[in-house]
């Protein structure tokens, strides 16, 4: 299929690196650029829910590829034939230091002396800098002997009784050093560096708790800290004033995307608003997305935990009805609503409960931090 390349895509293909990280933000065409880059039939490793999408794109481009989910790759990697080209999509999701998937990938690349490796991620820096160390290993920049030097540069020792834990350094100088290291492995690119997009306004909206929500919270006061947080967060996502506000918003706007963390909330809002659902167990994802694109009026309700790797049209209004604890998940969702065909200003609403755990989560996300680390620090 002869599709037109954008300049940043054609520049990358002309550059034609052998081992590289394509760290472009969502909606910049990493999939298409990666397929045009591959000279030989590639082995493509990706999250399970993206396998069908990659297979479809390979078929469109007339490329014979072996597409495999990352967990299946972990199991089968020693039985796979040798490929000269390996593409790893959403590499940040498998780059936990010591993870079995990471070990399998490093084994495969080393065993078969893979000559061309391309890592894809719109969010290459996760909560743990060790992912960056692994990018370097996957791309052949250093071996295991550099582990101690990397750890000492980007982590510090924290003692919990007799146990020593290495925690990431968070000072600006260290973060800048880590960003430069990522950039040395490949190309980082933001959407607004490529396209002149209309502004997006982010508006927090605050709600009082209902009597029922207060009662439910009181019943969860004496349970373990982590379980209590989960319970309170789900209670704040339950039926209440937010639902009525959403109903009014959807009546005033033709196309609204609503992002939720909890399945119960997704199902409830879909019934209330006659919405189209994109959840983790959605079988016909492509049909659902096409329906949302073609509809003149649509309430599109998605699970924020599956933000990676799917494309939807730009919706003028997006609402975070409940927040994910991961900044990466939040960031990916905001970027999914941007793209080259966006022509109008967009509004992102963030629904928060006054004095609730919602506010604590939002405080971290505003600072581009994961709330999970803060939550565990409180234990």
PDB file of C-alpha atoms in Angstrom, residues 203-373:
ATOM      1  CA  UNK A 203     -10.097  21.605  33.546  1.00  0.00           C
ATOM      2  CA  UNK A 204     -10.433  19.882  36.956  1.00  0.00           C
ATOM      3  CA  UNK A 205     -14.081  19.645  38.091  1.00  0.00           C
ATOM      4  CA  UNK A 206     -14.803  19.048  41.780  1.00  0.00           C
ATOM      5  CA  UNK A 207     -17.757  17.206  43.309  1.00  0.00           C
ATOM      6  CA  UNK A 208     -19.084  16.692  46.818  1.00  0.00           C
ATOM      7  CA  UNK A 209     -19.560  13.154  48.082  1.00  0.00           C
ATOM      8  CA  UNK A 210     -23.058  11.764  48.316  1.00  0.00           C
ATOM      9  CA  UNK A 211     -24.383  10.454  51.647  1.00  0.00           C
ATOM     10  CA  UNK A 212     -24.088   6.907  50.303  1.00  0.00           C
ATOM     11  CA  UNK A 213     -20.434   7.428  49.346  1.00  0.00           C
ATOM     12  CA  UNK A 214     -19.647   8.840  52.814  1.00  0.00           C
ATOM     13  CA  UNK A 215     -21.306   5.826  54.417  1.00  0.00           C
ATOM     14  CA  UNK A 216     -19.364   3.365  52.257  1.00  0.00           C
ATOM     15  CA  UNK A 217     -16.086   5.124  53.022  1.00  0.00           C
ATOM     16  CA  UNK A 218     -16.762   4.953  56.762  1.00  0.00           C
ATOM     17  CA  UNK A 219     -17.209   1.191  56.451  1.00  0.00           C
ATOM     18  CA  UNK A 220     -13.680   0.895  55.011  1.00  0.00           C
ATOM     19  CA  UNK A 221     -11.781   2.905  57.621  1.00  0.00           C
ATOM     20  CA  UNK A 222     -10.174  -0.010  59.473  1.00  0.00           C
ATOM     21  CA  UNK A 223      -8.793  -2.109  56.614  1.00  0.00           C
ATOM     22  CA  UNK A 224      -5.188  -2.261  55.362  1.00  0.00           C
ATOM     23  CA  UNK A 225      -3.845   0.952  53.835  1.00  0.00           C
ATOM     24  CA  UNK A 226      -3.502  -0.341  50.256  1.00  0.00           C
ATOM     25  CA  UNK A 227      -6.859  -2.117  50.280  1.00  0.00           C
ATOM     26  CA  UNK A 228      -8.467   0.974  51.803  1.00  0.00           C
ATOM     27  CA  UNK A 229      -7.130   3.209  49.037  1.00  0.00           C
ATOM     28  CA  UNK A 230      -8.456   0.863  46.345  1.00  0.00           C
ATOM     29  CA  UNK A 231     -11.857   0.733  48.042  1.00  0.00           C
ATOM     30  CA  UNK A 232     -12.090   4.527  48.438  1.00  0.00           C
ATOM     31  CA  UNK A 233     -11.011   5.144  44.846  1.00  0.00           C
ATOM     32  CA  UNK A 234     -13.711   2.814  43.540  1.00  0.00           C
ATOM     33  CA  UNK A 235     -16.315   4.396  45.816  1.00  0.00           C
ATOM     34  CA  UNK A 236     -15.461   7.826  44.382  1.00  0.00           C
ATOM     35  CA  UNK A 237     -15.903   6.331  40.896  1.00  0.00           C
ATOM     36  CA  UNK A 238     -19.312   4.983  41.879  1.00  0.00           C
ATOM     37  CA  UNK A 239     -22.752   6.389  41.116  1.00  0.00           C
ATOM     38  CA  UNK A 240     -23.106   9.979  42.284  1.00  0.00           C
ATOM     39  CA  UNK A 241     -22.980  13.608  41.205  1.00  0.00           C
ATOM     40  CA  UNK A 242     -20.333  12.888  38.565  1.00  0.00           C
ATOM     41  CA  UNK A 243     -22.835  10.744  36.621  1.00  0.00           C
ATOM     42  CA  UNK A 244     -25.391  13.542  36.438  1.00  0.00           C
ATOM     43  CA  UNK A 245     -22.714  16.004  35.334  1.00  0.00           C
ATOM     44  CA  UNK A 246     -21.606  13.585  32.582  1.00  0.00           C
ATOM     45  CA  UNK A 247     -25.178  13.108  31.424  1.00  0.00           C
ATOM     46  CA  UNK A 248     -25.604  16.857  31.053  1.00  0.00           C
ATOM     47  CA  UNK A 249     -22.237  17.211  29.266  1.00  0.00           C
ATOM     48  CA  UNK A 250     -23.077  14.474  26.745  1.00  0.00           C
ATOM     49  CA  UNK A 251     -26.437  16.088  25.971  1.00  0.00           C
ATOM     50  CA  UNK A 252     -24.640  19.342  25.104  1.00  0.00           C
ATOM     51  CA  UNK A 253     -21.802  17.817  23.029  1.00  0.00           C
ATOM     52  CA  UNK A 254     -22.088  15.510  20.030  1.00  0.00           C
ATOM     53  CA  UNK A 255     -18.857  13.559  20.593  1.00  0.00           C
ATOM     54  CA  UNK A 256     -17.390  12.841  24.011  1.00  0.00           C
ATOM     55  CA  UNK A 257     -14.660  10.392  25.051  1.00  0.00           C
ATOM     56  CA  UNK A 258     -14.853   9.190  28.667  1.00  0.00           C
ATOM     57  CA  UNK A 259     -11.845   7.479  30.263  1.00  0.00           C
ATOM     58  CA  UNK A 260     -12.434   5.172  33.242  1.00  0.00           C
ATOM     59  CA  UNK A 261     -10.222   3.001  35.444  1.00  0.00           C
ATOM     60  CA  UNK A 262     -12.883   0.577  36.680  1.00  0.00           C
ATOM     61  CA  UNK A 263     -14.972  -1.893  34.683  1.00  0.00           C
ATOM     62  CA  UNK A 264     -18.074  -1.392  36.855  1.00  0.00           C
ATOM     63  CA  UNK A 265     -17.950   2.317  36.107  1.00  0.00           C
ATOM     64  CA  UNK A 266     -17.547   1.690  32.364  1.00  0.00           C
ATOM     65  CA  UNK A 267     -20.592  -0.596  32.256  1.00  0.00           C
ATOM     66  CA  UNK A 268     -22.701   1.764  34.372  1.00  0.00           C
ATOM     67  CA  UNK A 269     -21.880   4.835  32.272  1.00  0.00           C
ATOM     68  CA  UNK A 270     -22.415   2.949  29.009  1.00  0.00           C
ATOM     69  CA  UNK A 271     -25.968   2.137  30.095  1.00  0.00           C
ATOM     70  CA  UNK A 272     -26.609   5.638  31.399  1.00  0.00           C
ATOM     71  CA  UNK A 273     -25.207   7.434  28.334  1.00  0.00           C
ATOM     72  CA  UNK A 274     -25.864   4.838  25.617  1.00  0.00           C
ATOM     73  CA  UNK A 275     -22.114   4.707  25.067  1.00  0.00           C
ATOM     74  CA  UNK A 276     -19.773   2.617  22.929  1.00  0.00           C
ATOM     75  CA  UNK A 277     -17.296   0.620  25.051  1.00  0.00           C
ATOM     76  CA  UNK A 278     -13.622  -0.123  24.374  1.00  0.00           C
ATOM     77  CA  UNK A 279     -12.494  -2.345  27.233  1.00  0.00           C
ATOM     78  CA  UNK A 280      -9.731  -4.893  27.783  1.00  0.00           C
ATOM     79  CA  UNK A 281     -12.021  -7.746  26.715  1.00  0.00           C
ATOM     80  CA  UNK A 282     -13.432  -6.010  23.626  1.00  0.00           C
ATOM     81  CA  UNK A 283     -13.164  -8.602  20.834  1.00  0.00           C
ATOM     82  CA  UNK A 284     -14.048  -6.416  17.849  1.00  0.00           C
ATOM     83  CA  UNK A 285     -11.823  -3.456  18.700  1.00  0.00           C
ATOM     84  CA  UNK A 286     -11.437  -2.274  15.088  1.00  0.00           C
ATOM     85  CA  UNK A 287     -15.207  -2.286  14.500  1.00  0.00           C
ATOM     86  CA  UNK A 288     -15.796  -0.378  17.730  1.00  0.00           C
ATOM     87  CA  UNK A 289     -13.240   2.280  16.800  1.00  0.00           C
ATOM     88  CA  UNK A 290     -14.607   2.577  13.238  1.00  0.00           C
ATOM     89  CA  UNK A 291     -18.100   3.037  14.653  1.00  0.00           C
ATOM     90  CA  UNK A 292     -16.845   5.862  16.871  1.00  0.00           C
ATOM     91  CA  UNK A 293     -15.082   7.497  13.907  1.00  0.00           C
ATOM     92  CA  UNK A 294     -18.107   7.408  11.618  1.00  0.00           C
ATOM     93  CA  UNK A 295     -20.784   8.379  14.136  1.00  0.00           C
ATOM     94  CA  UNK A 296     -21.966  11.985  14.061  1.00  0.00           C
ATOM     95  CA  UNK A 297     -22.909  11.687  17.716  1.00  0.00           C
ATOM     96  CA  UNK A 298     -21.101   9.324  20.052  1.00  0.00           C
ATOM     97  CA  UNK A 299     -20.172   8.737  23.692  1.00  0.00           C
ATOM     98  CA  UNK A 300     -16.974   6.666  23.546  1.00  0.00           C
ATOM     99  CA  UNK A 301     -16.089   5.030  26.879  1.00  0.00           C
ATOM    100  CA  UNK A 302     -12.616   3.501  27.202  1.00  0.00           C
ATOM    101  CA  UNK A 303     -10.547   1.712  29.796  1.00  0.00           C
ATOM    102  CA  UNK A 304      -7.530   3.918  30.521  1.00  0.00           C
ATOM    103  CA  UNK A 305      -5.400   0.868  31.321  1.00  0.00           C
ATOM    104  CA  UNK A 306      -5.289  -0.150  27.631  1.00  0.00           C
ATOM    105  CA  UNK A 307      -4.083   3.163  26.266  1.00  0.00           C
ATOM    106  CA  UNK A 308      -1.243   1.757  24.189  1.00  0.00           C
ATOM    107  CA  UNK A 309      -1.422   1.163  20.509  1.00  0.00           C
ATOM    108  CA  UNK A 310      -4.893   2.057  19.316  1.00  0.00           C
ATOM    109  CA  UNK A 311      -6.073   4.953  17.192  1.00  0.00           C
ATOM    110  CA  UNK A 312      -9.290   6.910  17.564  1.00  0.00           C
ATOM    111  CA  UNK A 313     -10.499  10.126  15.981  1.00  0.00           C
ATOM    112  CA  UNK A 314      -9.892  13.383  17.807  1.00  0.00           C
ATOM    113  CA  UNK A 315     -12.780  14.061  20.153  1.00  0.00           C
ATOM    114  CA  UNK A 316     -13.382  17.725  21.058  1.00  0.00           C
ATOM    115  CA  UNK A 317     -14.226  16.700  24.631  1.00  0.00           C
ATOM    116  CA  UNK A 318     -12.447  14.103  26.740  1.00  0.00           C
ATOM    117  CA  UNK A 319     -13.326  13.322  30.361  1.00  0.00           C
ATOM    118  CA  UNK A 320     -11.255  11.437  32.917  1.00  0.00           C
ATOM    119  CA  UNK A 321     -14.077  10.025  35.043  1.00  0.00           C
ATOM    120  CA  UNK A 322     -11.576   8.097  37.180  1.00  0.00           C
ATOM    121  CA  UNK A 323      -7.803   8.376  37.047  1.00  0.00           C
ATOM    122  CA  UNK A 324      -5.203   5.695  36.513  1.00  0.00           C
ATOM    123  CA  UNK A 325      -2.380   5.790  39.060  1.00  0.00           C
ATOM    124  CA  UNK A 326       0.269   5.720  36.323  1.00  0.00           C
ATOM    125  CA  UNK A 327       1.386   8.979  34.730  1.00  0.00           C
ATOM    126  CA  UNK A 328       2.309   7.049  31.584  1.00  0.00           C
ATOM    127  CA  UNK A 329      -1.254   5.746  31.223  1.00  0.00           C
ATOM    128  CA  UNK A 330      -2.649   9.243  31.761  1.00  0.00           C
ATOM    129  CA  UNK A 331      -0.193  10.793  29.307  1.00  0.00           C
ATOM    130  CA  UNK A 332      -0.875   8.154  26.644  1.00  0.00           C
ATOM    131  CA  UNK A 333      -4.607   8.813  26.897  1.00  0.00           C
ATOM    132  CA  UNK A 334      -4.160  12.566  26.461  1.00  0.00           C
ATOM    133  CA  UNK A 335      -1.999  11.949  23.385  1.00  0.00           C
ATOM    134  CA  UNK A 336      -4.520   9.538  21.838  1.00  0.00           C
ATOM    135  CA  UNK A 337      -6.792  12.523  21.395  1.00  0.00           C
ATOM    136  CA  UNK A 338      -4.242  14.408  19.293  1.00  0.00           C
ATOM    137  CA  UNK A 339      -3.095  13.904  15.734  1.00  0.00           C
ATOM    138  CA  UNK A 340      -2.398  15.404  12.319  1.00  0.00           C
ATOM    139  CA  UNK A 341      -6.110  15.692  11.431  1.00  0.00           C
ATOM    140  CA  UNK A 342      -7.072  17.579  14.571  1.00  0.00           C
ATOM    141  CA  UNK A 343      -8.551  20.945  13.591  1.00  0.00           C
ATOM    142  CA  UNK A 344     -10.407  22.145  16.678  1.00  0.00           C
ATOM    143  CA  UNK A 345      -9.501  23.020  20.236  1.00  0.00           C
ATOM    144  CA  UNK A 346     -10.070  20.237  22.733  1.00  0.00           C
ATOM    145  CA  UNK A 347     -11.063  20.209  26.384  1.00  0.00           C
ATOM    146  CA  UNK A 348      -9.923  17.575  28.885  1.00  0.00           C
ATOM    147  CA  UNK A 349     -12.062  17.419  32.033  1.00  0.00           C
ATOM    148  CA  UNK A 350     -10.736  15.683  35.147  1.00  0.00           C
ATOM    149  CA  UNK A 351     -13.496  14.724  37.602  1.00  0.00           C
ATOM    150  CA  UNK A 352     -12.385  14.874  41.253  1.00  0.00           C
ATOM    151  CA  UNK A 353     -13.989  14.314  44.633  1.00  0.00           C
ATOM    152  CA  UNK A 354     -13.431  17.155  47.098  1.00  0.00           C
ATOM    153  CA  UNK A 355     -11.083  15.956  49.804  1.00  0.00           C
ATOM    154  CA  UNK A 356     -10.953  12.472  48.239  1.00  0.00           C
ATOM    155  CA  UNK A 357      -8.140  10.226  47.115  1.00  0.00           C
ATOM    156  CA  UNK A 358      -8.844  11.472  43.576  1.00  0.00           C
ATOM    157  CA  UNK A 359      -7.205  14.765  44.517  1.00  0.00           C
ATOM    158  CA  UNK A 360      -4.047  13.024  45.756  1.00  0.00           C
ATOM    159  CA  UNK A 361      -3.756  11.062  42.499  1.00  0.00           C
ATOM    160  CA  UNK A 362      -4.288  14.190  40.407  1.00  0.00           C
ATOM    161  CA  UNK A 363      -1.629  16.054  42.424  1.00  0.00           C
ATOM    162  CA  UNK A 364       0.956  13.452  41.379  1.00  0.00           C
ATOM    163  CA  UNK A 365      -0.128  13.275  37.738  1.00  0.00           C
ATOM    164  CA  UNK A 366       0.065  17.062  37.426  1.00  0.00           C
ATOM    165  CA  UNK A 367       3.723  16.792  38.476  1.00  0.00           C
ATOM    166  CA  UNK A 368       4.279  13.985  35.927  1.00  0.00           C
ATOM    167  CA  UNK A 369       4.719  11.438  38.709  1.00  0.00           C
ATOM    168  CA  UNK A 370       3.201   8.016  39.376  1.00  0.00           C
ATOM    169  CA  UNK A 371       0.899   7.886  42.377  1.00  0.00           C
ATOM    170  CA  UNK A 372       1.801   4.229  42.995  1.00  0.00           C
ATOM    171  CA  UNK A 373       5.219   5.095  44.453  1.00  0.00           C
TER     172      UNK A 373
END
